[in-house]
Tab-separated table of C-alpha atoms in Angstrom:
chain	number	residue	atom	x	y	z
P	205	MET	CA	0.241	-0.013	0.057
P	206	SER	CA	1.651	3.273	-0.903
P	207	PHE	CA	1.075	6.859	0.505
P	208	SER	CA	1.162	9.861	-1.008
P	209	PRO	CA	2.433	13.351	0.644
P	210	LYS	CA	-1.423	14.297	0.308
P	211	LYS	CA	-2.561	11.072	2.416
P	212	ILE	CA	0.471	11.215	4.886
P	213	LEU	CA	-0.653	14.684	5.686
P	214	ILE	CA	-4.040	13.675	6.196
P	215	ILE	CA	-3.014	10.872	8.362
P	216	PHE	CA	-0.882	13.205	10.464
P	217	CYS	CA	-3.437	16.040	10.645
P	218	LEU	CA	-5.998	13.269	12.213
P	219	PHE	CA	-3.464	11.969	14.660
P	220	LEU	CA	-2.632	15.674	16.032
P	221	LEU	CA	-6.350	16.337	16.328
P	222	ARG	CA	-6.867	13.188	18.228
P	223	THR	CA	-3.991	13.625	20.141
P	224	SER	CA	-4.777	16.994	21.361
P	225	ALA	CA	-8.349	15.936	22.002
P	226	PHE	CA	-7.343	14.221	25.416
P	227	GLY	CA	-6.351	17.477	26.966
P	228	GLN	CA	-8.637	19.192	29.004
P	229	VAL	CA	-7.548	22.800	28.698
P	230	TYR	CA	-6.303	24.508	25.811
P	231	SER	CA	-3.540	26.996	25.664
P	232	THR	CA	-2.842	29.121	22.545
P	233	GLU	CA	0.230	30.877	21.665
P	234	TYR	CA	1.284	33.198	18.642
P	235	GLN	CA	4.800	33.369	17.510
P	236	ALA	CA	6.389	35.406	14.450
P	237	GLY	CA	9.286	36.744	13.049
P	238	GLY	CA	12.158	37.071	10.868
P	239	ILE	CA	13.669	33.719	8.982
P	240	LEU	CA	16.766	32.949	7.348
P	241	LYS	CA	17.788	29.694	5.551
P	242	VAL	CA	20.256	28.263	3.780
P	243	VAL	CA	19.705	25.707	1.165
P	244	SER	CA	22.094	22.813	0.161
P	245	ALA	CA	20.234	20.723	-2.790
P	246	ARG	CA	21.118	17.643	-5.131
P	247	MET	CA	19.395	16.654	-8.163
P	248	GLN	CA	19.860	12.883	-9.040
P	249	ILE	CA	20.083	12.672	-12.815
P	250	ASP	CA	19.821	9.227	-14.797
P	251	SER	CA	21.496	10.054	-17.989
P	252	ASP	CA	24.848	10.022	-19.554
P	253	LEU	CA	24.523	13.206	-21.214
P	254	VAL	CA	24.188	15.323	-17.989
P	255	SER	CA	26.147	15.212	-14.902
P	256	THR	CA	26.504	17.116	-11.836
P	257	SER	CA	29.539	19.622	-11.665
P	258	GLU	CA	32.404	19.269	-8.971
P	259	THR	CA	30.373	21.063	-6.117
P	260	GLU	CA	27.655	18.182	-6.967
P	261	SER	CA	24.649	20.374	-5.143
P	262	GLU	CA	22.840	23.797	-5.849
P	263	VAL	CA	23.715	26.296	-2.937
P	264	GLY	CA	21.191	28.637	-2.095
P	265	TYR	CA	19.749	31.414	0.623
P	266	GLN	CA	15.923	32.139	1.658
P	267	PHE	CA	14.860	34.812	3.961
P	268	GLY	CA	11.421	36.303	4.991
P	269	GLY	CA	9.004	35.922	7.622
P	270	PHE	CA	7.030	33.477	9.571
P	271	PHE	CA	3.715	32.928	11.704
P	272	ARG	CA	3.368	30.257	14.054
P	273	ALA	CA	-0.001	29.280	15.811
P	274	ASN	CA	0.227	27.042	18.827
P	275	ILE	CA	-2.619	25.087	20.517
P	276	ASN	CA	-1.202	23.039	23.243
P	277	LYS	CA	1.189	20.680	21.680
P	278	VAL	CA	0.228	21.148	18.058
P	279	PHE	CA	1.318	23.899	16.092
P	280	VAL	CA	0.918	25.221	12.241
P	281	GLN	CA	3.569	27.686	10.728
P	282	SER	CA	3.244	29.300	7.562
P	283	GLU	CA	6.273	31.598	6.053
P	284	LEU	CA	6.642	33.959	3.154
P	285	LEU	CA	10.298	33.564	1.867
P	286	PHE	CA	12.254	35.316	-1.075
P	287	SER	CA	14.673	32.431	-2.519
P	288	LYS	CA	18.022	32.816	-4.537
P	289	ILE	CA	19.252	29.183	-6.040
P	290	LYS	CA	22.427	28.989	-8.033
P	291	SER	CA	23.333	25.547	-9.858
P	292	GLN	CA	25.632	23.973	-12.255
P	293	LEU	CA	25.283	21.088	-14.442
P	294	VAL	CA	27.792	19.732	-16.897
P	295	PHE	CA	27.145	18.261	-20.410
P	296	ASN	CA	28.851	15.527	-21.687
P	297	ASP	CA	30.186	15.185	-24.898
P	298	TYR	CA	27.810	17.887	-26.147
P	299	ASN	CA	26.656	17.613	-29.694
P	300	GLY	CA	28.514	14.310	-29.967
P	301	VAL	CA	31.724	15.937	-29.933
P	302	SER	CA	33.975	13.862	-27.699
P	303	GLY	CA	35.724	15.303	-24.819
P	304	PHE	CA	33.386	18.837	-25.355
P	305	ASP	CA	31.974	19.062	-21.619
P	306	PRO	CA	30.268	22.659	-21.581
P	307	ILE	CA	28.706	23.750	-18.132
P	308	ALA	CA	25.798	25.280	-17.696
P	309	GLU	CA	24.972	27.817	-14.961
P	310	PHE	CA	21.426	28.277	-13.840
P	311	GLU	CA	20.407	31.210	-11.243
P	312	PHE	CA	16.435	31.389	-10.077
P	313	ASN	CA	14.751	33.666	-7.973
P	314	THR	CA	11.792	32.552	-6.565
P	315	PHE	CA	8.601	33.314	-3.786
P	316	GLU	CA	8.418	30.162	-1.401
P	317	LEU	CA	5.390	29.380	0.620
P	318	PRO	CA	6.151	26.701	2.819
P	319	VAL	CA	3.453	25.262	5.586
P	320	HIS	CA	4.049	23.511	8.586
P	321	PHE	CA	1.698	20.905	10.408
P	322	GLY	CA	3.354	19.711	13.421
P	323	TYR	CA	4.054	18.479	16.956
P	324	ARG	CA	5.881	19.110	20.105
P	325	ILE	CA	7.370	16.385	22.007
P	326	GLY	CA	9.353	17.357	24.834
P	327	GLY	CA	11.887	20.220	23.585
P	328	LEU	CA	11.540	18.943	19.773
P	329	ARG	CA	9.338	20.178	17.266
P	330	PHE	CA	8.297	17.467	14.365
P	331	SER	CA	7.120	18.861	11.318
P	332	MET	CA	5.937	18.358	7.657
P	333	GLY	CA	3.788	19.892	4.875
P	334	PRO	CA	4.197	21.362	1.403
P	335	THR	CA	6.037	24.369	-0.095
P	336	PHE	CA	4.673	26.171	-2.993
P	337	SER	CA	7.171	27.968	-5.255
P	338	VAL	CA	6.380	30.681	-7.550
P	339	LEU	CA	8.813	31.710	-10.024
P	340	VAL	CA	10.398	35.400	-10.111
P	341	SER	CA	13.090	35.413	-12.702
P	342	GLY	CA	15.450	32.695	-13.986
P	343	GLU	CA	18.735	33.242	-15.923
P	344	ARG	CA	20.817	30.555	-17.539
P	345	SER	CA	24.819	30.942	-18.814
P	346	PHE	CA	25.609	28.551	-21.470
P	347	LEU	CA	28.762	28.614	-24.207
P	348	ASN	CA	29.233	31.977	-23.186
P	349	GLU	CA	25.669	33.280	-23.762
P	350	ILE	CA	23.948	34.677	-20.771
P	351	GLN	CA	19.716	34.174	-21.266
P	352	LYS	CA	16.700	35.185	-19.259
P	353	VAL	CA	14.946	32.326	-19.234
P	354	THR	CA	11.799	33.219	-16.663
P	355	ASP	CA	9.119	32.766	-19.487
P	356	GLU	CA	10.507	29.247	-20.311
P	357	TYR	CA	9.451	27.630	-17.211
P	358	ASN	CA	6.433	26.992	-15.377
P	359	LYS	CA	5.498	29.688	-13.111
P	360	THR	CA	4.919	27.444	-10.022
P	361	ASN	CA	5.732	23.827	-8.713
P	362	MET	CA	5.711	22.277	-5.158
P	363	MET	CA	7.932	20.608	-2.857
P	364	TRP	CA	7.205	18.345	0.208
P	365	HIS	CA	9.167	18.716	3.516
P	366	TRP	CA	9.527	17.062	6.636
P	367	GLY	CA	11.602	18.434	9.721
P	368	ILE	CA	12.445	18.501	13.139
P	369	GLY	CA	13.358	21.863	15.266
P	370	GLY	CA	13.795	23.433	18.724
P	371	ASP	CA	12.874	26.444	20.165
P	372	PHE	CA	15.950	28.393	22.545
P	373	GLU	CA	13.547	31.483	23.873
P	374	ARG	CA	13.159	33.532	20.908
P	375	ILE	CA	15.653	31.809	18.560
P	376	PHE	CA	14.141	28.836	16.712
P	377	ILE	CA	16.314	26.159	14.957
P	378	ASP	CA	15.355	24.052	12.292
P	379	ILE	CA	16.251	21.495	9.754
P	380	SER	CA	14.350	19.954	7.039
P	381	TYR	CA	14.611	17.422	4.314
P	382	GLU	CA	12.443	18.639	0.906
P	383	SER	CA	11.776	16.591	-2.257
P	384	GLY	CA	9.939	17.374	-5.483
P	385	LEU	CA	10.440	19.246	-8.710
P	386	SER	CA	13.317	21.145	-9.907
P	387	LYS	CA	13.575	24.273	-12.219
P	388	THR	CA	17.047	23.199	-13.167
P	389	GLY	CA	15.743	19.813	-14.517
P	390	GLU	CA	13.243	21.709	-16.775
P	391	SER	CA	16.462	23.343	-18.231
P	392	LEU	CA	17.604	20.031	-19.407
P	393	SER	CA	14.794	19.638	-21.945
P	394	ASN	CA	15.367	22.898	-23.019
P	395	LEU	CA	18.771	22.488	-23.884
P	396	ILE	CA	19.067	19.011	-25.210
P	397	GLY	CA	15.533	18.567	-26.274
P	398	ARG	CA	14.793	15.371	-24.415
P	399	GLU	CA	12.750	15.078	-21.501
P	400	PHE	CA	13.862	14.500	-18.190
P	401	ILE	CA	12.181	13.900	-14.855
P	402	PRO	CA	14.631	15.263	-12.408
P	403	LYS	CA	14.628	13.916	-8.562
P	404	GLN	CA	15.312	16.907	-6.362
P	405	ARG	CA	16.568	16.521	-2.944
P	406	GLN	CA	17.566	19.228	-0.436
P	407	TRP	CA	18.261	19.965	3.121
P	408	VAL	CA	17.211	23.505	4.397
P	409	PHE	CA	18.982	25.060	7.708
P	410	SER	CA	17.097	27.874	9.409
P	411	VAL	CA	17.450	30.426	12.103
P	412	ALA	CA	14.160	32.329	13.058
P	413	LEU	CA	13.611	35.093	15.585
P	414	ASN	CA	10.429	35.497	17.161
P	415	ILE	CA	9.369	39.211	17.994
P	416	LEU	CA	6.255	38.996	19.471
P	417	ARG	CA	6.077	39.475	23.343
P	418	ASP	CA	4.341	36.792	25.714
């Protein structure tokens, strides 16, 4: 029996509601503030034509704001982030020329809207949920040519994240694992003329500051 992210989310939410129902007294707390994230992404490509560069990963950063609503041990957190991701890919024996391995560089600016559904166990927070991405601009550098490629890509896509974190007074630290679609993968179809289904995986480390007073 397979479980899609949507089914997992439904089961997780039912678990949270059932667990919170055992409490007789509900306490509500709100937190909000700024957040900064560092992203290390890796795309798995099943092809002899393309490989990752020596860095083997995409590196980027995200910054913005968050709002969290806590009801006992259950919480829901939403964020609005501006994201910049840079990556490199190597095209092996490009156009059939042996030993000609040009590098394509990509840069994407997006707005990210993560939604976290979570539960506290002791001093730890566990969460999961979708991340919606909206493309603002894209740029590709290939064969000494720089192109704006914003219109060549899907404007929106979605990733799915699982995370763990902790609160240290007003400082919140989290690490999460995300998987889903990749803008860089779309470029492969455009440059090579073949359709690729990229498998995007990325780790996200975040630090947030709560500015709401208790």
